Tab-separated table of C-alpha atoms and ligand atoms in Angstrom:
chain	number	residue	atom	x	y	z
A	1	UNK	CA	-47.415	-29.824	1.814
A	2	UNK	CA	-45.293	-32.592	2.308
A	3	UNK	CA	-44.018	-32.199	-1.299
A	4	UNK	CA	-40.000	-32.916	-1.432
A	5	UNK	CA	-38.291	-30.979	-3.270
A	6	UNK	CA	-34.944	-31.036	-4.270
A	7	UNK	CA	-32.501	-28.734	-5.899
A	8	UNK	CA	-29.343	-27.578	-6.375
A	9	UNK	CA	-26.442	-29.573	-8.154
A	10	UNK	CA	-22.256	-29.856	-7.606
A	11	UNK	CA	-20.540	-27.094	-8.746
A	12	UNK	CA	-17.714	-29.257	-9.787
A	13	UNK	CA	-19.995	-31.113	-11.783
A	14	UNK	CA	-22.936	-29.172	-12.663
A	15	UNK	CA	-24.804	-32.699	-13.760
A	16	UNK	CA	-24.555	-34.611	-10.531
A	17	UNK	CA	-27.373	-34.067	-8.451
A	18	UNK	CA	-26.536	-32.237	-4.505
A	19	UNK	CA	-26.784	-35.419	-2.448
A	20	UNK	CA	-23.954	-36.604	-4.637
A	21	UNK	CA	-21.503	-34.619	-2.727
A	22	UNK	CA	-18.901	-36.701	-1.578
A	23	UNK	CA	-18.916	-35.916	2.212
A	24	UNK	CA	-15.923	-34.452	3.287
A	25	UNK	CA	-16.572	-31.751	0.800
A	26	UNK	CA	-20.261	-31.206	2.266
A	27	UNK	CA	-21.815	-30.558	5.040
A	28	UNK	CA	-24.929	-31.390	5.725
A	29	UNK	CA	-27.480	-29.103	8.189
A	30	UNK	CA	-30.747	-29.853	8.947
A	31	UNK	CA	-32.856	-26.873	9.556
A	32	UNK	CA	-36.347	-28.263	11.135
A	33	UNK	CA	-36.989	-29.948	14.938
A	34	UNK	CA	-34.356	-32.588	15.328
A	35	UNK	CA	-36.454	-36.451	15.796
A	36	UNK	CA	-39.306	-34.944	16.096
A	37	UNK	CA	-41.867	-35.658	12.997
A	38	UNK	CA	-41.937	-31.485	11.656
A	39	UNK	CA	-41.565	-30.305	8.182
A	40	UNK	CA	-37.287	-30.907	7.915
A	41	UNK	CA	-35.032	-30.251	5.806
A	42	UNK	CA	-31.002	-31.055	4.845
A	43	UNK	CA	-28.969	-28.401	3.075
A	44	UNK	CA	-25.170	-29.275	1.930
A	45	UNK	CA	-22.577	-25.986	2.447
A	46	UNK	CA	-20.505	-25.845	-0.073
A	47	UNK	CA	-17.745	-24.823	2.731
A	48	UNK	CA	-18.745	-23.453	5.782
A	49	UNK	CA	-21.405	-24.370	8.745
A	50	UNK	CA	-23.518	-21.628	9.150
A	51	UNK	CA	-22.234	-21.711	12.827
A	52	UNK	CA	-19.083	-20.473	11.909
A	53	UNK	CA	-18.974	-16.856	13.446
A	54	UNK	CA	-16.297	-14.175	13.498
A	55	UNK	CA	-18.190	-12.031	16.501
A	56	UNK	CA	-19.185	-11.718	19.220
A	57	UNK	CA	-22.732	-11.763	19.821
A	58	UNK	CA	-24.247	-8.386	20.630
A	59	UNK	CA	-27.470	-6.977	20.727
A	60	UNK	CA	-29.560	-5.176	17.738
A	61	UNK	CA	-29.932	-1.770	16.982
A	62	UNK	CA	-33.377	-2.214	16.778
A	63	UNK	CA	-35.892	-4.095	17.763
A	64	UNK	CA	-39.106	-5.856	17.194
A	65	UNK	CA	-40.671	-6.060	20.473
A	66	UNK	CA	-43.799	-4.550	20.852
A	67	UNK	CA	-45.240	-1.888	23.571
A	68	UNK	CA	-49.186	-1.941	24.234
A	69	UNK	CA	-51.682	1.285	24.847
A	70	UNK	CA	-53.564	1.718	28.068
A	71	UNK	CA	-56.706	0.949	26.574
A	72	UNK	CA	-54.947	-2.009	24.577
A	73	UNK	CA	-57.591	-3.687	28.481
A	74	UNK	CA	-60.427	-2.344	27.236
A	75	UNK	CA	-62.340	-4.948	25.216
A	76	UNK	CA	-63.158	-3.330	22.095
A	77	UNK	CA	-63.556	-3.757	18.060
A	78	UNK	CA	-60.502	-2.438	16.313
A	79	UNK	CA	-60.584	-0.694	12.606
A	80	UNK	CA	-56.542	0.049	11.523
A	81	UNK	CA	-56.071	2.227	9.083
A	82	UNK	CA	-52.552	0.356	7.668
A	83	UNK	CA	-52.729	1.650	4.239
A	84	UNK	CA	-51.992	5.295	6.047
A	85	UNK	CA	-48.928	4.219	7.611
A	86	UNK	CA	-45.753	5.904	5.830
A	87	UNK	CA	-44.058	4.252	3.203
A	88	UNK	CA	-40.170	4.115	4.699
A	89	UNK	CA	-36.828	1.775	4.470
A	90	UNK	CA	-36.637	-2.015	4.302
A	91	UNK	CA	-38.736	-4.563	4.893
A	92	UNK	CA	-37.402	-5.372	7.852
A	93	UNK	CA	-37.020	-1.789	9.498
A	94	UNK	CA	-40.171	-0.734	8.280
A	95	UNK	CA	-41.782	-3.615	10.072
A	96	UNK	CA	-44.360	-2.198	12.899
A	97	UNK	CA	-46.675	-4.647	15.092
A	98	UNK	CA	-50.604	-3.858	14.911
A	99	UNK	CA	-51.928	-5.941	17.097
A	100	UNK	CA	-50.132	-9.130	19.202
A	101	UNK	CA	-51.020	-11.715	20.955
A	102	UNK	CA	-49.019	-15.151	22.821
A	103	UNK	CA	-48.458	-17.583	19.673
A	104	UNK	CA	-49.234	-15.149	16.489
A	105	UNK	CA	-48.187	-12.396	15.822
A	106	UNK	CA	-49.094	-9.287	12.529
A	107	UNK	CA	-47.260	-6.506	11.384
A	108	UNK	CA	-46.809	-4.295	8.038
A	109	UNK	CA	-44.605	-3.429	7.090
A	110	UNK	CA	-44.053	-0.882	4.398
A	111	UNK	CA	-40.303	-0.529	2.602
A	112	UNK	CA	-39.375	1.942	0.324
A	113	UNK	CA	-36.321	-0.281	-0.189
A	114	UNK	CA	-33.805	-3.523	-0.212
A	115	UNK	CA	-32.584	-4.172	2.348
A	116	UNK	CA	-29.233	-2.826	3.082
A	117	UNK	CA	-26.173	-5.280	0.637
A	118	UNK	CA	-25.561	-8.160	2.834
A	119	UNK	CA	-27.187	-8.385	5.346
A	120	UNK	CA	-29.947	-10.721	6.557
A	121	UNK	CA	-33.119	-11.762	8.948
A	122	UNK	CA	-33.863	-14.437	10.837
A	123	UNK	CA	-36.598	-15.685	13.007
A	124	UNK	CA	-35.888	-17.338	15.555
A	125	UNK	CA	-39.083	-17.479	16.940
A	126	UNK	CA	-41.987	-16.994	14.670
A	127	UNK	CA	-42.850	-19.064	11.686
A	128	UNK	CA	-43.669	-15.929	9.192
A	129	UNK	CA	-46.651	-15.534	6.039
A	130	UNK	CA	-46.361	-12.219	4.492
A	131	UNK	CA	-49.039	-11.422	1.997
A	132	UNK	CA	-48.257	-8.542	-0.546
A	133	UNK	CA	-50.414	-6.017	-0.851
A	134	UNK	CA	-48.419	-4.208	-3.598
A	135	UNK	CA	-45.063	-4.183	-4.956
A	136	UNK	CA	-43.491	-6.948	-6.408
A	137	UNK	CA	-39.486	-8.351	-6.316
A	138	UNK	CA	-36.861	-11.169	-4.267
A	139	UNK	CA	-36.630	-13.314	-0.716
A	140	UNK	CA	-33.633	-14.703	-1.482
A	141	UNK	CA	-32.689	-17.626	1.627
A	142	UNK	CA	-30.597	-20.488	1.748
A	143	UNK	CA	-32.908	-22.471	0.111
A	144	UNK	CA	-32.705	-19.622	-3.625
A	145	UNK	CA	-34.862	-16.832	-4.327
A	146	UNK	CA	-38.357	-16.380	-4.326
A	147	UNK	CA	-40.263	-14.062	-6.450
A	148	UNK	CA	-42.864	-12.396	-5.071
A	149	UNK	CA	-45.678	-10.248	-6.613
A	150	UNK	CA	-49.095	-8.557	-5.053
A	151	UNK	CA	-51.488	-10.780	-3.930
A	152	UNK	CA	-49.140	-12.979	-3.557
A	153	UNK	CA	-48.493	-15.122	0.191
A	154	UNK	CA	-44.734	-15.731	1.331
A	155	UNK	CA	-44.183	-18.373	3.721
A	156	UNK	CA	-40.872	-18.493	5.387
A	157	UNK	CA	-39.885	-20.989	7.894
A	158	UNK	CA	-38.929	-20.472	11.286
A	159	UNK	CA	-34.892	-19.816	11.424
A	160	UNK	CA	-35.176	-19.182	7.256
A	161	UNK	CA	-31.896	-16.696	6.609
A	162	UNK	CA	-33.134	-14.469	4.262
A	163	UNK	CA	-32.720	-10.681	2.643
A	164	UNK	CA	-35.878	-9.178	1.351
A	165	UNK	CA	-35.018	-7.402	-2.115
A	166	UNK	CA	-37.654	-5.045	-4.215
A	167	UNK	CA	-38.210	-4.820	-7.662
A	168	UNK	CA	-40.298	-2.258	-7.570
A	169	UNK	CA	-40.004	1.439	-5.744
A	170	UNK	CA	-42.611	0.407	-3.535
A	171	UNK	CA	-43.847	-3.258	-1.533
A	172	UNK	CA	-46.503	-3.099	1.290
A	173	UNK	CA	-46.587	-6.637	3.396
A	174	UNK	CA	-49.516	-7.690	6.048
A	175	UNK	CA	-46.768	-9.567	7.404
A	176	UNK	CA	-48.275	-13.092	9.982
A	177	UNK	CA	-46.446	-14.930	12.881
A	178	UNK	CA	-46.954	-17.937	14.286
A	179	UNK	CA	-44.683	-20.183	16.966
A	180	UNK	CA	-46.179	-22.787	15.037
A	181	UNK	CA	-45.514	-23.903	11.409
A	182	UNK	CA	-48.053	-22.436	8.782
A	183	UNK	CA	-49.028	-24.971	7.330
A	184	UNK	CA	-51.928	-25.684	4.208
A	185	UNK	CA	-55.218	-27.101	6.163
A	186	UNK	CA	-54.284	-30.770	6.260
A	187	UNK	CA	-57.975	-32.023	6.462
A	188	UNK	CA	-57.204	-30.799	2.026
A	189	UNK	CA	-54.788	-33.081	2.349
A	190	UNK	CA	-54.680	-37.390	1.502
A	191	UNK	CA	-52.493	-39.211	3.486
A	192	UNK	CA	-50.364	-39.202	1.542
A	193	UNK	CA	-49.720	-35.741	1.940
A	194	UNK	CA	-51.467	-35.171	-1.947
A	195	UNK	CA	-54.135	-32.183	-2.131
A	196	UNK	CA	-57.529	-34.412	-2.618
A	197	UNK	CA	-59.706	-33.645	-5.466
A	198	UNK	CA	-62.288	-31.324	-3.529
A	199	UNK	CA	-59.784	-29.021	-2.153
A	200	UNK	CA	-59.607	-25.391	-2.888
A	201	UNK	CA	-55.535	-25.447	-2.988
A	202	UNK	CA	-53.677	-27.611	-4.951
A	203	UNK	CA	-49.476	-27.816	-4.441
A	204	UNK	CA	-48.305	-27.857	-8.051
A	205	UNK	CA	-49.635	-23.783	-7.710
A	206	UNK	CA	-47.227	-23.847	-4.746
A	207	UNK	CA	-43.792	-21.793	-6.438
A	208	UNK	CA	-40.510	-22.808	-4.895
A	209	UNK	CA	-36.766	-21.194	-4.824
A	210	UNK	CA	-35.293	-21.282	-7.688
A	211	UNK	CA	-31.049	-21.791	-5.898
A	212	UNK	CA	-28.160	-19.703	-7.808
A	213	UNK	CA	-24.890	-20.695	-7.716
A	214	UNK	CA	-23.380	-21.557	-4.796
A	215	UNK	CA	-22.354	-17.993	-2.643
A	216	UNK	CA	-18.363	-19.146	-2.034
A	217	UNK	CA	-17.753	-15.670	-0.096
A	218	UNK	CA	-15.205	-14.633	3.026
A	219	UNK	CA	-16.089	-11.018	5.480
A	220	UNK	CA	-18.215	-10.388	7.504
A	221	UNK	CA	-21.993	-11.176	7.388
A	222	UNK	CA	-24.737	-9.731	9.992
A	223	UNK	CA	-27.593	-11.063	10.768
A	224	UNK	CA	-30.040	-9.745	13.093
A	225	UNK	CA	-31.810	-12.322	14.907
A	226	UNK	CA	-35.051	-11.886	16.377
A	227	UNK	CA	-36.048	-14.656	19.592
A	228	UNK	CA	-37.477	-14.103	22.735
A	229	UNK	CA	-40.913	-12.090	22.153
A	230	UNK	CA	-39.081	-9.762	19.565
A	231	UNK	CA	-35.739	-9.454	21.171
A	232	UNK	CA	-32.868	-8.591	17.649
A	233	UNK	CA	-29.327	-10.195	18.165
A	234	UNK	CA	-27.389	-9.538	15.209
A	235	UNK	CA	-24.357	-12.286	15.169
A	236	UNK	CA	-21.630	-12.352	12.132
A	237	UNK	CA	-20.356	-15.063	10.102
A	238	UNK	CA	-17.621	-14.926	7.740
A	239	UNK	CA	-18.820	-16.395	4.889
A	240	UNK	CA	-21.679	-16.188	2.822
A	241	UNK	CA	-24.861	-17.586	4.553
A	242	UNK	CA	-26.243	-19.098	0.823
A	243	UNK	CA	-22.936	-21.418	0.363
A	244	UNK	CA	-25.677	-24.017	-0.425
A	245	UNK	CA	-24.714	-26.533	-3.426
A	246	UNK	CA	-27.982	-27.747	-2.345
A	247	UNK	CA	-30.972	-28.990	-0.414
A	248	UNK	CA	-33.686	-31.276	0.151
A	249	UNK	CA	-36.530	-31.577	2.388
A	250	UNK	CA	-40.710	-30.799	2.558
A	251	UNK	CA	-39.149	-27.857	4.628
A	252	UNK	CA	-38.829	-24.735	2.857
A	253	UNK	CA	-39.420	-21.348	1.534
A	254	UNK	CA	-43.140	-20.603	-0.904
A	255	UNK	CA	-44.808	-18.488	-2.789
A	256	UNK	CA	-48.787	-19.451	-3.357
A	257	UNK	CA	-50.504	-16.954	-5.018
A	258	UNK	CA	-53.862	-15.556	-3.190
A	259	UNK	CA	-55.345	-16.526	-6.528
A	260	UNK	CA	-54.612	-20.023	-6.618
A	261	UNK	CA	-57.237	-20.683	-3.208
A	262	UNK	CA	-60.013	-21.758	-6.003
A	263	UNK	CA	-63.569	-20.663	-4.083
A	264	UNK	CA	-66.157	-22.936	-3.528
A	265	UNK	CA	-69.954	-21.908	-4.634
A	266	UNK	CA	-72.484	-23.809	-2.788
A	267	UNK	CA	-76.330	-23.064	-2.824
A	268	UNK	CA	-76.861	-21.259	-0.248
A	269	UNK	CA	-74.022	-19.571	1.916
A	270	UNK	CA	-71.048	-21.312	2.449
A	271	UNK	CA	-68.830	-20.113	6.340
A	272	UNK	CA	-65.367	-19.398	6.793
A	273	UNK	CA	-63.575	-22.993	6.150
A	274	UNK	CA	-64.124	-23.219	2.456
A	275	UNK	CA	-62.017	-20.023	2.447
A	276	UNK	CA	-59.730	-21.674	4.677
A	277	UNK	CA	-56.085	-21.377	2.697
A	278	UNK	CA	-53.750	-22.168	5.643
A	279	UNK	CA	-53.541	-22.966	9.258
A	280	UNK	CA	-50.785	-22.910	12.170
A	281	UNK	CA	-50.888	-24.999	14.985
A	282	UNK	CA	-53.422	-27.947	16.809
A	283	UNK	CA	-56.655	-26.650	14.710
A	284	UNK	CA	-58.939	-25.294	16.641
A	285	UNK	CA	-57.074	-25.932	19.276
A	286	UNK	CA	-54.411	-23.815	18.958
A	287	UNK	CA	-53.135	-21.715	16.705
A	288	UNK	CA	-55.043	-19.941	13.788
A	289	UNK	CA	-56.714	-20.551	10.712
A	290	UNK	CA	-55.930	-18.478	7.458
A	291	UNK	CA	-58.858	-17.615	5.439
A	292	UNK	CA	-58.274	-15.669	1.956
A	293	UNK	CA	-61.777	-14.819	0.583
A	294	UNK	CA	-61.645	-14.794	-3.378
A	295	UNK	CA	-63.915	-14.032	-5.996
A	296	UNK	CA	-66.616	-16.876	-5.662
A	297	UNK	CA	-70.235	-16.829	-6.807
A	298	UNK	CA	-72.233	-16.328	-3.645
A	299	UNK	CA	-75.536	-19.134	-2.960
A	300	UNK	CA	-78.225	-18.619	-5.483
A	301	UNK	CA	-80.506	-20.445	-3.125
A	302	UNK	CA	-84.412	-17.575	-3.191
A	303	UNK	CA	-84.395	-17.116	0.143
A	304	UNK	CA	-79.868	-17.368	0.506
A	305	UNK	CA	-79.325	-14.045	2.968
A	306	UNK	CA	-74.634	-13.404	1.187
A	307	UNK	CA	-74.424	-11.124	3.519
A	308	UNK	CA	-72.689	-13.236	7.264
A	309	UNK	CA	-74.828	-13.545	10.134
A	310	UNK	CA	-74.406	-11.867	13.698
A	311	UNK	CA	-71.762	-14.344	14.781
A	312	UNK	CA	-70.044	-14.305	17.728
A	313	UNK	CA	-66.494	-15.955	18.350
A	314	UNK	CA	-66.584	-18.017	21.495
A	315	UNK	CA	-63.387	-19.175	22.006
A	316	UNK	CA	-61.503	-17.225	18.437
A	317	UNK	CA	-60.165	-13.379	17.773
A	318	UNK	CA	-61.149	-12.847	13.970
A	319	UNK	CA	-59.051	-10.888	11.854
A	320	UNK	CA	-58.991	-9.787	8.613
A	321	UNK	CA	-56.774	-7.531	6.155
A	322	UNK	CA	-59.136	-5.638	3.770
A	323	UNK	CA	-57.231	-5.861	0.171
A	324	UNK	CA	-59.666	-3.491	-1.653
A	325	UNK	CA	-62.321	-2.295	-0.232
A	326	UNK	CA	-66.112	-3.767	-1.943
A	327	UNK	CA	-66.564	-6.408	1.121
A	328	UNK	CA	-70.390	-5.864	0.998
A	329	UNK	CA	-70.565	-6.368	4.251
A	330	UNK	CA	-68.546	-3.768	5.875
A	331	UNK	CA	-69.140	-2.086	2.767
A	332	UNK	CA	-68.927	2.514	3.835
A	333	UNK	CA	-67.183	1.028	7.004
A	334	UNK	CA	-63.708	-0.015	5.277
A	335	UNK	CA	-61.329	1.093	2.361
A	336	UNK	CA	-58.294	-0.532	1.030
A	337	UNK	CA	-56.021	-1.779	3.658
A	338	UNK	CA	-58.301	-1.509	6.091
A	339	UNK	CA	-57.535	-4.417	8.596
A	340	UNK	CA	-59.927	-4.860	11.580
A	341	UNK	CA	-59.540	-7.041	15.101
A	342	UNK	CA	-63.120	-8.265	16.163
A	343	UNK	CA	-62.041	-9.467	19.664
A	344	UNK	CA	-64.044	-12.794	20.606
A	345	UNK	CA	-65.976	-11.750	23.437
A	346	UNK	CA	-67.852	-9.397	20.748
A	347	UNK	CA	-70.279	-10.257	18.438
A	348	UNK	CA	-69.743	-8.376	15.099
A	349	UNK	CA	-72.424	-8.469	11.695
A	350	UNK	CA	-73.025	-6.480	8.674
A	351	UNK	CA	-74.202	-3.167	9.334
A	352	UNK	CA	-76.880	-1.415	8.165
A	353	UNK	CA	-79.403	-2.757	6.133
A	354	UNK	CA	-76.656	-4.189	4.292
A	355	UNK	CA	-78.568	-8.150	4.844
A	356	UNK	CA	-81.221	-6.238	3.009
A	357	UNK	CA	-79.149	-5.069	-0.075
A	358	UNK	CA	-76.343	-8.917	0.106
A	359	UNK	CA	-80.585	-11.026	-1.945
A	360	UNK	CA	-78.877	-9.222	-4.689
A	361	UNK	CA	-75.921	-9.913	-5.239
A	362	UNK	CA	-77.540	-13.679	-5.571
A	363	UNK	CA	-76.046	-15.929	-7.819
A	364	UNK	CA	-73.488	-13.613	-8.512
A	365	UNK	CA	-69.725	-13.557	-8.549
A	366	UNK	CA	-68.487	-10.319	-5.910
A	367	UNK	CA	-65.288	-7.923	-6.475
A	368	UNK	CA	-64.320	-8.844	-2.684
A	369	UNK	CA	-60.002	-9.719	-1.886
A	370	UNK	CA	-59.227	-10.552	2.107
A	371	UNK	CA	-57.310	-12.124	4.065
A	372	UNK	CA	-58.967	-13.762	7.367
A	373	UNK	CA	-57.276	-14.867	10.717
A	374	UNK	CA	-59.325	-16.398	13.715
A	375	UNK	CA	-57.514	-17.368	16.161
A	376	UNK	CA	-57.740	-20.290	18.328
A	377	UNK	CA	-58.114	-19.684	23.048
A	378	UNK	CA	-56.171	-16.848	21.926
A	379	UNK	CA	-56.751	-13.224	23.532
A	380	UNK	CA	-54.833	-10.498	20.435
A	381	UNK	CA	-53.655	-7.393	22.019
A	382	UNK	CA	-53.837	-3.684	19.978
A	383	UNK	CA	-49.564	-2.452	20.088
A	384	UNK	CA	-49.640	1.368	20.072
A	385	UNK	CA	-48.477	1.339	16.295
A	386	UNK	CA	-51.696	0.205	15.730
A	387	UNK	CA	-53.125	1.829	17.678
A	388	UNK	CA	-52.863	4.622	16.332
A	389	UNK	CA	-53.293	4.157	12.935
A	390	UNK	CA	-56.849	3.450	14.110
A	391	UNK	CA	-60.545	4.257	13.409
A	392	UNK	CA	-61.489	5.869	16.358
A	393	UNK	CA	-65.150	5.087	16.167
A	394	UNK	CA	-65.675	1.871	14.670
A	395	UNK	CA	-66.928	1.037	17.445
A	396	UNK	CA	-69.173	2.762	16.476
A	397	UNK	CA	-69.534	1.689	13.230
A	398	UNK	CA	-72.868	-0.627	13.659
A	399	UNK	CA	-74.919	2.034	15.602
A	400	UNK	CA	-78.101	3.648	13.533
A	401	UNK	CA	-76.952	7.073	15.359
A	402	UNK	CA	-73.849	7.636	13.113
A	403	UNK	CA	-73.990	9.216	10.090
A	404	UNK	CA	-71.639	7.481	7.124
A	405	UNK	CA	-70.155	7.442	3.916
A	406	UNK	CA	-73.008	5.078	1.887
A	407	UNK	CA	-71.928	2.297	-0.543
A	408	UNK	CA	-71.541	2.585	-3.573
A	409	UNK	CA	-73.169	-1.841	-3.954
A	410	UNK	CA	-69.955	-3.309	-5.764
A	411	UNK	CA	-69.539	-5.277	-2.438
A	412	UNK	CA	-72.227	-7.494	-3.170
A	413	UNK	CA	-72.651	-6.118	-7.260
A	414	UNK	CA	-69.628	-6.111	-9.438
A	415	UNK	CA	-70.031	-8.791	-12.160
A	416	UNK	CA	-66.347	-9.604	-12.073
A	417	UNK	CA	-63.061	-8.824	-9.799
B	1	LIG	FE1	-66.604	-12.511	12.222
């Protein structure tokens, strides 16, 4: 949203806003597409430009280049059990790409510790949105400290230098990356950049970073920069990267609670555009729509069928992360942390008698919680790491001949979440 945030004070004159720093003291940096119309921010570094490197850049100790199994070339829907991926390492070292496309990618990270002291990460090629399935902590960046907790999105613009510190024993992230900025959907905003009165989201529920006192430290501060399709280069600054007196602008990391997506109910079935929280690229021609399936009252018309219909997404691949197992259309197949990937050229639907069972849910609030992504004109592929945690029988889950656990009905009939 085009909300302008100003943060920071001059250290020697604590009550003066940062933009009043005499230019001889401050070093101004612009973050964004310089000279173009995209969102940008202006940062004021107290002593050093972020260009100061004190070692030659070198190849990183790891990379995030995805690789693909031979089966990635066989068209089929996939179901990945991300709950079964082990917890290990930190937010960066435990990052595993599971589904990848030329412009969009999905990873899972399940860290057990904070990133090593005074080390940083910068995604130089894709904007990021983390969804926090479990855990809490702080994303620290040059914009300040951004606390996160279960069930929030953490949006981090491309090029932000940051680290992830945990304040819980472990955490579980779903990570969405896009070459395009990830923003709220423009059709929710008026020409002033303000959420319209009918929008399910409102900018006042954005949580912004808190800027701590600037770090005025010399030393060696490594930043692992992701670029060129997942390659990592380590650069080393001679000063702490968080030496900002302040910043202003409309490009900054933020937190948005999935439950701040306020569901809109209507008498008859509401299709996914009602659930959209974010989008990326020039939808519906590129990028993706990101939807939050929060608890909302099902349609109450006497002929309403709450279960979704069978469908093809002819221009989209559909990707869905289930935060709990209470999703009526796929109950009995999914578990907490299930991730489904339905390529656009294959139809999908509720299985078995889910549509009939859903009739009992008319006018009731469901317990579901899920994050969905529809890509546009972009074919995604399962990676080797995603394939390792797949449900091998998923493509058969619509078959009448395959026995599945009996659904308990909570997906459709839970009175409240
Ligand atoms: Fe679908």
